[in-house]
Short mmCIF file of C-alpha atoms and ligand atoms in Angstrom, two decimals:
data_model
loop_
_atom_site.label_atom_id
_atom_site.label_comp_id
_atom_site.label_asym_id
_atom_site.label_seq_id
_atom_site.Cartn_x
_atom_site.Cartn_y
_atom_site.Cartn_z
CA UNK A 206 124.87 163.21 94.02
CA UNK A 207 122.71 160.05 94.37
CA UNK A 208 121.24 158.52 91.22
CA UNK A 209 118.49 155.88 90.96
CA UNK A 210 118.53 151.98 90.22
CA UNK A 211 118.46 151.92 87.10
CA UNK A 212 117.52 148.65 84.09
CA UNK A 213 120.41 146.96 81.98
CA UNK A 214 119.80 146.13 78.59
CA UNK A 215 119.59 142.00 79.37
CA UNK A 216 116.95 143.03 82.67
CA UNK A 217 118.91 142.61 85.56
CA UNK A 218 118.73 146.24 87.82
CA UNK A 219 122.06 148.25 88.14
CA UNK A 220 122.68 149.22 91.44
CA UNK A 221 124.70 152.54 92.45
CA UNK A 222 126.40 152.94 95.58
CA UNK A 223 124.10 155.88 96.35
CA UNK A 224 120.76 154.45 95.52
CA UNK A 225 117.62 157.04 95.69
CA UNK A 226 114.76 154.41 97.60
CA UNK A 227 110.99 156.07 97.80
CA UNK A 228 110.06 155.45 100.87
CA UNK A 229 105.66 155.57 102.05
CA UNK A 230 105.76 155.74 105.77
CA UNK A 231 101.87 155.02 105.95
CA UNK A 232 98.99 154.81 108.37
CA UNK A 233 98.21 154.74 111.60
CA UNK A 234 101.99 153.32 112.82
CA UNK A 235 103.46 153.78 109.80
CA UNK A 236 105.71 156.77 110.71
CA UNK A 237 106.18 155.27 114.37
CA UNK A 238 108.04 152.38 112.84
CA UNK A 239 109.50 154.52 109.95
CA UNK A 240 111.21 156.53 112.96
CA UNK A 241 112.61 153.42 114.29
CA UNK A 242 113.86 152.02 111.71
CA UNK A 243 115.11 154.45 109.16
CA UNK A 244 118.02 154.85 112.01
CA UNK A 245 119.08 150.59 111.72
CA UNK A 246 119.18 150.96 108.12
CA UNK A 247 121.42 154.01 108.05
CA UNK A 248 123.76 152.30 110.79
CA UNK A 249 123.86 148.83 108.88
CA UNK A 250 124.67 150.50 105.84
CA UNK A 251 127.19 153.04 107.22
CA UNK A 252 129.16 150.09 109.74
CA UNK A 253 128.72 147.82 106.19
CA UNK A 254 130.68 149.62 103.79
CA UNK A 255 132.31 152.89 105.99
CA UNK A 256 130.61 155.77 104.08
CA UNK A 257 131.39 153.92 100.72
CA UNK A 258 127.79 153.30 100.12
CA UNK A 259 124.41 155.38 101.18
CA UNK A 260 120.84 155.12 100.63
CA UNK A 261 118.80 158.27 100.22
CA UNK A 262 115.49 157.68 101.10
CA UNK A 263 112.89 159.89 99.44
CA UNK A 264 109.61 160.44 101.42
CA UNK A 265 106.44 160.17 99.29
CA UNK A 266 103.02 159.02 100.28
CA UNK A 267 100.23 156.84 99.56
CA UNK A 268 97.03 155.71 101.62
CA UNK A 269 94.15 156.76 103.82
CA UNK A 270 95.78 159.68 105.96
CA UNK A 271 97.49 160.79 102.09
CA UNK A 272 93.49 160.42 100.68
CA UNK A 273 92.11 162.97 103.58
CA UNK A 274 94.63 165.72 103.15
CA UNK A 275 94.69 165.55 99.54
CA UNK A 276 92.02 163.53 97.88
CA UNK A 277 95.02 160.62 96.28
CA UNK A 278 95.35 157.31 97.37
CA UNK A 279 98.56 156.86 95.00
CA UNK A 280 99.24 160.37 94.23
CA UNK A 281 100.98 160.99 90.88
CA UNK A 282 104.03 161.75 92.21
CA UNK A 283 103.77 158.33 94.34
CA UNK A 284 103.52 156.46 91.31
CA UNK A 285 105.95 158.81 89.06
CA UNK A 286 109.10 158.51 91.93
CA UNK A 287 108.68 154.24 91.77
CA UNK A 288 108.45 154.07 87.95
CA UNK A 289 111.81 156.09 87.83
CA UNK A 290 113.88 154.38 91.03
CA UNK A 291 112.23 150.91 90.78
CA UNK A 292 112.56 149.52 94.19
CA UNK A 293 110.77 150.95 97.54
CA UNK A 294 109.67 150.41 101.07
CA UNK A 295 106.57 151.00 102.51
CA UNK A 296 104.63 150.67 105.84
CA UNK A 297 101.08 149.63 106.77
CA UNK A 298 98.31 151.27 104.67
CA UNK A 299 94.84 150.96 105.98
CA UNK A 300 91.57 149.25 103.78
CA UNK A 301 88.07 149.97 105.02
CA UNK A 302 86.16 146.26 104.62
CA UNK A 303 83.55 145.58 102.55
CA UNK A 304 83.38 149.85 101.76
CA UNK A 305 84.86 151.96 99.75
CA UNK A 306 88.14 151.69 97.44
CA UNK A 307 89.82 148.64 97.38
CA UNK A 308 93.41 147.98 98.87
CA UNK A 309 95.89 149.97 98.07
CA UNK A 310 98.58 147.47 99.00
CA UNK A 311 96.50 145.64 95.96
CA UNK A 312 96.58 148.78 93.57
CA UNK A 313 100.33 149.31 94.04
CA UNK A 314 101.27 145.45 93.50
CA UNK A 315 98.89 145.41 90.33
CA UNK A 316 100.09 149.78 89.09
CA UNK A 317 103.83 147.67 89.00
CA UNK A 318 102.69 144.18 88.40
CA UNK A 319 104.31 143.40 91.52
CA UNK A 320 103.64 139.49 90.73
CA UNK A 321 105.13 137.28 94.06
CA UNK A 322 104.80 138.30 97.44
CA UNK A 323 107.61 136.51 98.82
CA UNK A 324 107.80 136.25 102.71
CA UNK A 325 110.64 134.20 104.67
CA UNK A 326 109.28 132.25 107.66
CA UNK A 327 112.25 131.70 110.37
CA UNK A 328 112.70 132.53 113.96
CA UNK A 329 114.72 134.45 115.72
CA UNK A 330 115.90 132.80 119.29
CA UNK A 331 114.42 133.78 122.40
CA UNK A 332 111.18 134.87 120.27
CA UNK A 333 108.10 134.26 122.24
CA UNK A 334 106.26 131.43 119.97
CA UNK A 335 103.46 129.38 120.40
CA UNK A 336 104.68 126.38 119.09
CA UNK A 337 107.05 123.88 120.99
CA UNK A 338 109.92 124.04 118.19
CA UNK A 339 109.60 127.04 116.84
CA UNK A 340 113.50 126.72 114.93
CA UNK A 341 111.94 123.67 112.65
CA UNK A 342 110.36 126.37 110.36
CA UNK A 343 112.71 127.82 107.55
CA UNK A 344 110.55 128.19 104.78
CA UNK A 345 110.06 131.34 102.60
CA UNK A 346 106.61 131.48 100.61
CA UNK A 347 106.28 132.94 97.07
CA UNK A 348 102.55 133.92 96.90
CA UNK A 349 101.10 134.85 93.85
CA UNK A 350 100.24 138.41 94.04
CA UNK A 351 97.78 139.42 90.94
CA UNK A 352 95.38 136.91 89.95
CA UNK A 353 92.93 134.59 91.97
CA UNK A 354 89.73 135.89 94.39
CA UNK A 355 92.41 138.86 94.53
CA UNK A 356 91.61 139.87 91.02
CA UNK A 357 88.91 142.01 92.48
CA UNK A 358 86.35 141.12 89.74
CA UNK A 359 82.98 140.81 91.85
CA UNK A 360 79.39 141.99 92.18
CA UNK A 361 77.13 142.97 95.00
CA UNK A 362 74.17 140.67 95.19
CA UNK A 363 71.37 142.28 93.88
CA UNK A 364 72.88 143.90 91.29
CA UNK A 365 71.93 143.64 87.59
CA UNK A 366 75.37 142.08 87.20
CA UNK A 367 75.24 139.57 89.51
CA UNK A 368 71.83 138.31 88.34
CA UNK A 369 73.01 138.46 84.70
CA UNK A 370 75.94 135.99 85.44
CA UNK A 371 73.97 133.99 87.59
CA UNK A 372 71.93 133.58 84.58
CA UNK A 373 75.16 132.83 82.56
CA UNK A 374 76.28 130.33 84.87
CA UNK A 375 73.32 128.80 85.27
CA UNK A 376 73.05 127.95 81.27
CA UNK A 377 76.83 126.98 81.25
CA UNK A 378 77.03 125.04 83.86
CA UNK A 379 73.67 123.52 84.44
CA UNK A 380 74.07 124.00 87.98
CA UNK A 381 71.81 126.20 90.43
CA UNK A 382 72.94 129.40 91.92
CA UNK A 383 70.90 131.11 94.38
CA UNK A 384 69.07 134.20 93.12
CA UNK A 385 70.95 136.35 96.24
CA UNK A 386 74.38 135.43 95.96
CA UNK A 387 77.28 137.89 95.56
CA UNK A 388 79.49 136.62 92.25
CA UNK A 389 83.13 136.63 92.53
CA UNK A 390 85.06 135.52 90.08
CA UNK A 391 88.94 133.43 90.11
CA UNK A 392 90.95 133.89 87.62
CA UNK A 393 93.97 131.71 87.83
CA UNK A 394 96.41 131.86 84.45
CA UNK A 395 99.23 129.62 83.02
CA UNK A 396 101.21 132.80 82.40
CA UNK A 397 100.24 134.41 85.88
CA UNK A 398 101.39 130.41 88.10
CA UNK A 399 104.17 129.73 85.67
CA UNK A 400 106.14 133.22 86.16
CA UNK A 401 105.84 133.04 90.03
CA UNK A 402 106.52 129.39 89.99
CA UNK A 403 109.64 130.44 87.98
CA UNK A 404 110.88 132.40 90.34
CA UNK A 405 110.23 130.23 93.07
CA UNK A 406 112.54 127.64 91.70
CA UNK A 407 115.11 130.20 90.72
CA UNK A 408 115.01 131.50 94.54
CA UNK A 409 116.17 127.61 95.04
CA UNK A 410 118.73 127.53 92.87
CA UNK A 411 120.18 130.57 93.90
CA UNK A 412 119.66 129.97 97.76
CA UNK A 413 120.98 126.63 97.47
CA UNK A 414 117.60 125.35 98.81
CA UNK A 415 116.16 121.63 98.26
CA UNK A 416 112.53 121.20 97.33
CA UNK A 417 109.83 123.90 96.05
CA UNK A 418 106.38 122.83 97.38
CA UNK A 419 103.04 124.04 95.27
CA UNK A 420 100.51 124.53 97.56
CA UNK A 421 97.41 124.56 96.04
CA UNK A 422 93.26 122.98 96.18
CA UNK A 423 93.23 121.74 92.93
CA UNK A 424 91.19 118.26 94.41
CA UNK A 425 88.26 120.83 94.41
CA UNK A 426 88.84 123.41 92.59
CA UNK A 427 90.24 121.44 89.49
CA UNK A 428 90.75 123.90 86.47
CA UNK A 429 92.13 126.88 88.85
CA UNK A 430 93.79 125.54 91.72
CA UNK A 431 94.46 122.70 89.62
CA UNK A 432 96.23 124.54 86.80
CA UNK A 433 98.07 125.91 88.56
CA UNK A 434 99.80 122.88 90.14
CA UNK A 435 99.87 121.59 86.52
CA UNK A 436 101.20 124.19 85.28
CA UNK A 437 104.03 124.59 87.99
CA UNK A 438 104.81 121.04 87.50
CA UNK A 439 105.28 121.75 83.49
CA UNK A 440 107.34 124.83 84.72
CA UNK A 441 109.60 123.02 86.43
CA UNK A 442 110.28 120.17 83.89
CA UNK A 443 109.93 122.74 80.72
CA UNK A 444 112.63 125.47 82.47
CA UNK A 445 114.50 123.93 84.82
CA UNK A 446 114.52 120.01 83.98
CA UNK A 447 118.35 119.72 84.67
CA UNK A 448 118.06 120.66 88.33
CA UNK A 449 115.10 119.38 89.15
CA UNK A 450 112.57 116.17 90.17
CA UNK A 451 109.36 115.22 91.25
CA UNK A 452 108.46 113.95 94.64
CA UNK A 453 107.37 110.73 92.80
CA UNK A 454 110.84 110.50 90.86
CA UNK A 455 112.50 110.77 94.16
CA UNK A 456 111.17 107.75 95.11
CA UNK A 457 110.75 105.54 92.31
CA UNK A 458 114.49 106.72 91.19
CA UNK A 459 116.33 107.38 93.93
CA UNK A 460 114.78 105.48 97.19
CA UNK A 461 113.70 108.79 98.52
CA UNK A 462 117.31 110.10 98.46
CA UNK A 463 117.59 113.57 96.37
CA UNK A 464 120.94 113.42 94.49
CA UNK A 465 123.26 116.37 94.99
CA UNK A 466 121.93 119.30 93.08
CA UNK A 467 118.95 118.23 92.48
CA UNK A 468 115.87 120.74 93.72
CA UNK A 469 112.33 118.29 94.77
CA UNK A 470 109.79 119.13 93.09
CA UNK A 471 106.61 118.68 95.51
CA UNK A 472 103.04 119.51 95.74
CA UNK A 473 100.32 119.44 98.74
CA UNK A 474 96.87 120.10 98.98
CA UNK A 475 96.24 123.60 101.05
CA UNK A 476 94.02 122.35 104.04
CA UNK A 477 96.65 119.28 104.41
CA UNK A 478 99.86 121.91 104.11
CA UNK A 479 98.50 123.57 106.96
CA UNK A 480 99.20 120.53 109.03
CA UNK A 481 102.37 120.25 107.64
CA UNK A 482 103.60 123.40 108.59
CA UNK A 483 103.06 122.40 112.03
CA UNK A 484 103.84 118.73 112.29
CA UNK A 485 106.31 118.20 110.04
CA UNK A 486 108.08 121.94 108.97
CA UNK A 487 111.52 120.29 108.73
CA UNK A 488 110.06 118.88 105.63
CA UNK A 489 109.27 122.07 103.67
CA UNK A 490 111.97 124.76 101.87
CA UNK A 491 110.27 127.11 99.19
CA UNK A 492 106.26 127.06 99.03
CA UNK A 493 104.90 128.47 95.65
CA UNK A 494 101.06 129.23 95.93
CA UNK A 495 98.03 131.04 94.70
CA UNK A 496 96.89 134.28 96.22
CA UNK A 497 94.13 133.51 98.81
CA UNK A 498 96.21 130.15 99.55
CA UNK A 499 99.32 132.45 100.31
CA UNK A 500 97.43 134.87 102.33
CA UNK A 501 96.47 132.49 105.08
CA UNK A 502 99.48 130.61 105.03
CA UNK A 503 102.27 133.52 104.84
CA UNK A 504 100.25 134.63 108.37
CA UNK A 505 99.93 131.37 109.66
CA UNK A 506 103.30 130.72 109.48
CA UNK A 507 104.64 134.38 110.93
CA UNK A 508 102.42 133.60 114.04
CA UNK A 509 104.59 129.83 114.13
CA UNK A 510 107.45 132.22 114.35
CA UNK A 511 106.26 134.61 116.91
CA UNK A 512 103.69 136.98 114.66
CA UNK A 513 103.61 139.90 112.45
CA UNK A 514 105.18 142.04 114.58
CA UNK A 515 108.35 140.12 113.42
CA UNK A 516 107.52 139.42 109.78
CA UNK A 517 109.29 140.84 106.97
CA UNK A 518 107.89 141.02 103.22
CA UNK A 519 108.35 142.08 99.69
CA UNK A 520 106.53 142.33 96.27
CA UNK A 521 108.37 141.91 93.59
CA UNK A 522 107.77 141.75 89.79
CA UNK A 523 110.47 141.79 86.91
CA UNK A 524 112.02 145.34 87.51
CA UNK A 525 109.95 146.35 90.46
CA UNK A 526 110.12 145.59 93.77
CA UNK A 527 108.72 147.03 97.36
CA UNK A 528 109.47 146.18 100.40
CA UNK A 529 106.94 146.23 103.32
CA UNK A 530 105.59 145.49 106.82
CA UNK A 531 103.42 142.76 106.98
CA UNK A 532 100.94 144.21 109.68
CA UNK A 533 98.44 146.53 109.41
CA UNK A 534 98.12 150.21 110.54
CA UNK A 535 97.33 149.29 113.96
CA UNK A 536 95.30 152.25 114.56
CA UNK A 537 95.15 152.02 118.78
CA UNK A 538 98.90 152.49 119.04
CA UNK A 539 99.08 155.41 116.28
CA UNK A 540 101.20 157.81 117.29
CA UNK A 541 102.33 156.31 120.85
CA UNK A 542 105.69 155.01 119.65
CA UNK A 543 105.27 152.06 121.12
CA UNK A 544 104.92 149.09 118.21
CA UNK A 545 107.24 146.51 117.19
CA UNK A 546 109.32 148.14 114.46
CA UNK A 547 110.63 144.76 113.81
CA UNK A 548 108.95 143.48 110.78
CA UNK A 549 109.68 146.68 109.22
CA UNK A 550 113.35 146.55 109.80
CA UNK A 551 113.55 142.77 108.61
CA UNK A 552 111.63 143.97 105.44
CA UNK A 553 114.13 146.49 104.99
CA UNK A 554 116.99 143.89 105.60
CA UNK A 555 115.42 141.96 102.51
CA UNK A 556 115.51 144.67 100.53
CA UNK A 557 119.36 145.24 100.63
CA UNK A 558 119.79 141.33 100.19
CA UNK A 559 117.97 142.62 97.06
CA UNK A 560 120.41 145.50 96.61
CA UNK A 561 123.23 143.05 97.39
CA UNK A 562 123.76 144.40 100.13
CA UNK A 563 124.21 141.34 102.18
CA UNK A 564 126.66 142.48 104.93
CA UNK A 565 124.34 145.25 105.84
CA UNK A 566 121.39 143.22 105.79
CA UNK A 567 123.40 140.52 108.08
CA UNK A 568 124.35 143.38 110.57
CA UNK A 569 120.41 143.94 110.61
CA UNK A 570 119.71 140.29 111.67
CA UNK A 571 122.41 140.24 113.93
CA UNK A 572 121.74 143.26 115.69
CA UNK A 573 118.01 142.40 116.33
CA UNK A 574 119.06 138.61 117.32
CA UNK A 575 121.01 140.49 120.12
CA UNK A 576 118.65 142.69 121.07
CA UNK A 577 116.14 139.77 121.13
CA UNK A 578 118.53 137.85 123.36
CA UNK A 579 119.18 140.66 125.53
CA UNK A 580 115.59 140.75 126.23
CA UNK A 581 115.17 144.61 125.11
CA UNK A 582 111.84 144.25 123.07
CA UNK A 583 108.88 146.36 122.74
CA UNK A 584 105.44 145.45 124.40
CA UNK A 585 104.38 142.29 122.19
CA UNK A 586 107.58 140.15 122.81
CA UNK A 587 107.91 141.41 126.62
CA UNK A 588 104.92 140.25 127.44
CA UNK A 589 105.63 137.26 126.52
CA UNK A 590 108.87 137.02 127.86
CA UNK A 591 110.03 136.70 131.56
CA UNK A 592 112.60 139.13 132.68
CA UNK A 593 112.41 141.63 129.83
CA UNK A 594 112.72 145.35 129.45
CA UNK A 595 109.84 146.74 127.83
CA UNK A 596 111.33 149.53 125.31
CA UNK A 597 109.13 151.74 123.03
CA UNK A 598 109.37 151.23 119.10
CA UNK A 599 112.14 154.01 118.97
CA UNK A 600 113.98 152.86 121.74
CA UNK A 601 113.77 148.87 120.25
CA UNK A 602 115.25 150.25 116.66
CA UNK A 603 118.33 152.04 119.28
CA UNK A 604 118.74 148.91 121.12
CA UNK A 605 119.09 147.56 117.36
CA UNK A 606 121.88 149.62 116.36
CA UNK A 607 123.74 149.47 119.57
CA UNK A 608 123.98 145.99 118.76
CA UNK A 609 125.18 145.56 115.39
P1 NAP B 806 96.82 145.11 112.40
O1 NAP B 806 96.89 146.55 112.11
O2 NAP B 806 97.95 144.26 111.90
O3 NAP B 806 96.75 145.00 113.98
C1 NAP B 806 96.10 143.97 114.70
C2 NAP B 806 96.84 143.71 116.00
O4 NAP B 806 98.04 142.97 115.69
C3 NAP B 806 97.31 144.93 116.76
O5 NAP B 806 96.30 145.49 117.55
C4 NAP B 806 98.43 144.32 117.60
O6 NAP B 806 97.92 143.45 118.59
C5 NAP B 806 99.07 143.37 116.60
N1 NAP B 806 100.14 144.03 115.81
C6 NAP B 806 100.09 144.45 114.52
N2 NAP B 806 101.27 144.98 114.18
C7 NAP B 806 102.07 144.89 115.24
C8 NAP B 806 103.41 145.27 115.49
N3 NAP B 806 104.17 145.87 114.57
N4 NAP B 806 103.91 145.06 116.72
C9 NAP B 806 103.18 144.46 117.66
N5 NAP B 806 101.91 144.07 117.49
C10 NAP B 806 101.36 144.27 116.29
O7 NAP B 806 95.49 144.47 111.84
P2 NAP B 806 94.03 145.07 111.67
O8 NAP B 806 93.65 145.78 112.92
O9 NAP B 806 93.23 143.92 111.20
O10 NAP B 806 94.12 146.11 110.47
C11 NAP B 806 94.18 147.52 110.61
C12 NAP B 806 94.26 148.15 109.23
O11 NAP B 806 95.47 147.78 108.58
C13 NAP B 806 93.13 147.76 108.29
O12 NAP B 806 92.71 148.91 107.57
C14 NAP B 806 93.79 146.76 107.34
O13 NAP B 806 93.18 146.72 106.08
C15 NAP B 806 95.19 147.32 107.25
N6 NAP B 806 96.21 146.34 106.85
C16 NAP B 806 97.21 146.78 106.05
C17 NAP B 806 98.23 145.91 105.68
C18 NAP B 806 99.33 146.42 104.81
O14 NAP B 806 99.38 147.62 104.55
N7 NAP B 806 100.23 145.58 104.34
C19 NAP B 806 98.23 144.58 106.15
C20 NAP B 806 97.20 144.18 106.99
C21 NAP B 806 96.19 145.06 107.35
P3 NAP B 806 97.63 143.82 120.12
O15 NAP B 806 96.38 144.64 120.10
O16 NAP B 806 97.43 142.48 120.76
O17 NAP B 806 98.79 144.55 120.69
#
């Protein structure tokens, strides 16, 4: 019978062979792309380990569609079937702007203090990008996922709240705020930039990677943006002084030449990173960031790599961890099974690298690198792409499996 991943005494998760995984389709594509890909991950897992391990994937629902049928946007059960088996995948979930409830992408990440968003930039060959060296980006991005203009603490203009903070501010800060504005507030904590800047660095370590880069606009935005590049920088030196130095050590020390074992220790300003990404991406490993920072950037750098169709993502916290497509709900190709399942599948092939379940996630990789090469892709890539066989999302998550 399958059990659930469980907690050890010292934190780390237990894994069984049998793992129970909840499992939110979603919105508008959502079960399109569950369709496709719940077929890979079954494959992967069974040509992996030959029936020695299985995942049993437990349907429950969150979202929009979940909120019309029965008035929930995380239903009890939702939240009651994570809590127990700790690690999940979802699809897209839709948010009306500037109306109505707020995210609930945000709700889940802050319901299990889901606290990075970490999303690996690389591309896959024969990926339709639009920049001329498209393999030069290897970077993965730990965004911080539960503080910042992402805190959701804001008024309407107009409001009594509003004009009593204006009023606040005002007789702080001496400065003048006008009367109409909309007040959002941005919290940014030492214990919030320190945790995910910890486990940026431990990504490093583990992944035998060379420099973290905090990417942040603390020239501007000194106490917030700022901290938190201070406070990564203390991080690093506090935690993880033995296997790590500064940018400026690097040089001063070592003539620019990182000695073995030794992780950099970098920092950029956000409106100059986004050059860097594109001039010089050879440059850049792990980026650490705040929220709104991360937001742009994670996206910028998925459309580098030939877009969201193709970008996988996870949020994970200590003891909690889901897994999920980076694009929306799509709404125009609901139902038409026709989306790229693809950023779906990759998400799922981080999630058994989180399982340790590395040969089935490698099968995953493999068999869309094939696929890709073959030129069997759904309509995003083959229009792209000269000489391909446009397949529809079911047929692109087949083409997958035959290719493993
Ligand atoms: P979107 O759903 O990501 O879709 C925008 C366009 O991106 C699509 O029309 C399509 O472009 C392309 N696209 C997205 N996913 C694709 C895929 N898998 N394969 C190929 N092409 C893909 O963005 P949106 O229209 O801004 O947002 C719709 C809803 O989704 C909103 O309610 C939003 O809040 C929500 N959303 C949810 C999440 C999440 O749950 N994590 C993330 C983002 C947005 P073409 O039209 O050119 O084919």
């Amino acid at each position: 019978m399958a059990t659930g991943i469980t907690m050890s005494a010292n934190g780390t998760l237990i894994i069984p062979d049998d793992p129970i995984i909840p499992i939110i389709a979603g919105d508008g594509v959502g079960p399109d792309i569950w369709n496709a890909s719940k077929p890979v991950f079954d494959t992967a897992v069974e040509k992996a380990y030959g029936g020695k391990r299985k995942i049993e994937w437990l349907p429950v629902r969150a979202g929009e569609d979940c909120w019309k049928e029965i008035g929930e946007f995380v239903p009890q059960a939702t939240m009651d079937a994570i809590t127990k088996y700790r690690v999940a995948l979802k699809g897209p979930l839709s948010t009306p702007v500037g109306k109505g409830f707020r995210s609930v992408n945000v709700l889940l990440r802050r319901l299990f203090d889901l606290y990075a968003c970490i999303r690996p930039c690389n591309h896959i060959p024969g990926v339709p990008s639009p920049v001329k060296d498209p393999d030069a980006v290897d970077m993965v991005i730990f965004r911080e996922n539960t503080e910042d203009l992402y805190a959701g603490i804001e008024w309407d203009a107009g409001t009594p709240e509003a004009a009593q903070l204006i009023e606040l501010i005002e007789k702080l800060s001496g400065k003048e705020v006008r009367k109409d504005s909309s007040i959002g507030i941005k919290p940014i904590s030492e214990t919030g930039s320190k945790r995910l800047v910890r486990m940026a660095i431990q990504y490093a370590i583990d992944h035998k990677l060379p420099s973290v880069t905090l990417v942040h606009k603390g020239n501007i935005m000194k106490f917030t943006e700022g901290g938190f590049r201070r406070w990564g920088y203390e991080c690093a030196a506090q935690e993880f002084g033995d296997v790590t130095i500064t940018e400026e050590e690097l040089w001063k020390t070592y003539n620019g030449e990182a000695p073995a074992g030794k992780i950099v220790i970098k920092d950029r300003i956000t409106d100059a990173m986004f050059q860097q990404i594109l001039l010089r991406p050879r440059e850049y490993s792990v980026l650490a960031m705040p929220n709104l920072n991360g937001d742009y950037m994670s996206d910028a750098l998925a459309a580098q790599v030939g877009g969201l169709g193709m970008a996988p993502g996870s949020n994970v916290g200590d003891g909690y961890a889901i897994f999920e497509a980076t694009h929306g709900t799509a709404p125009k190709y609901t139902g038409l099974d026709k989306i790229n399942p693809g950023s779906m599948i990759l998400s799922g092939a981080l999630m058994l690298d989180f399982l340790g379940w590395k040969e089935a996630a490698d099968l995953i990789r493999s068999g869309i690198a094939k696929a890709v090469a073959k030129k069997t892709v759904t309509y995003d890539l083959a229009r792209q792409m000269e000489g391909a066989t446009e397949v529809k999302c079911s047929a692109f998550g087949k083409a997958i499996c035959d290719n493993m």
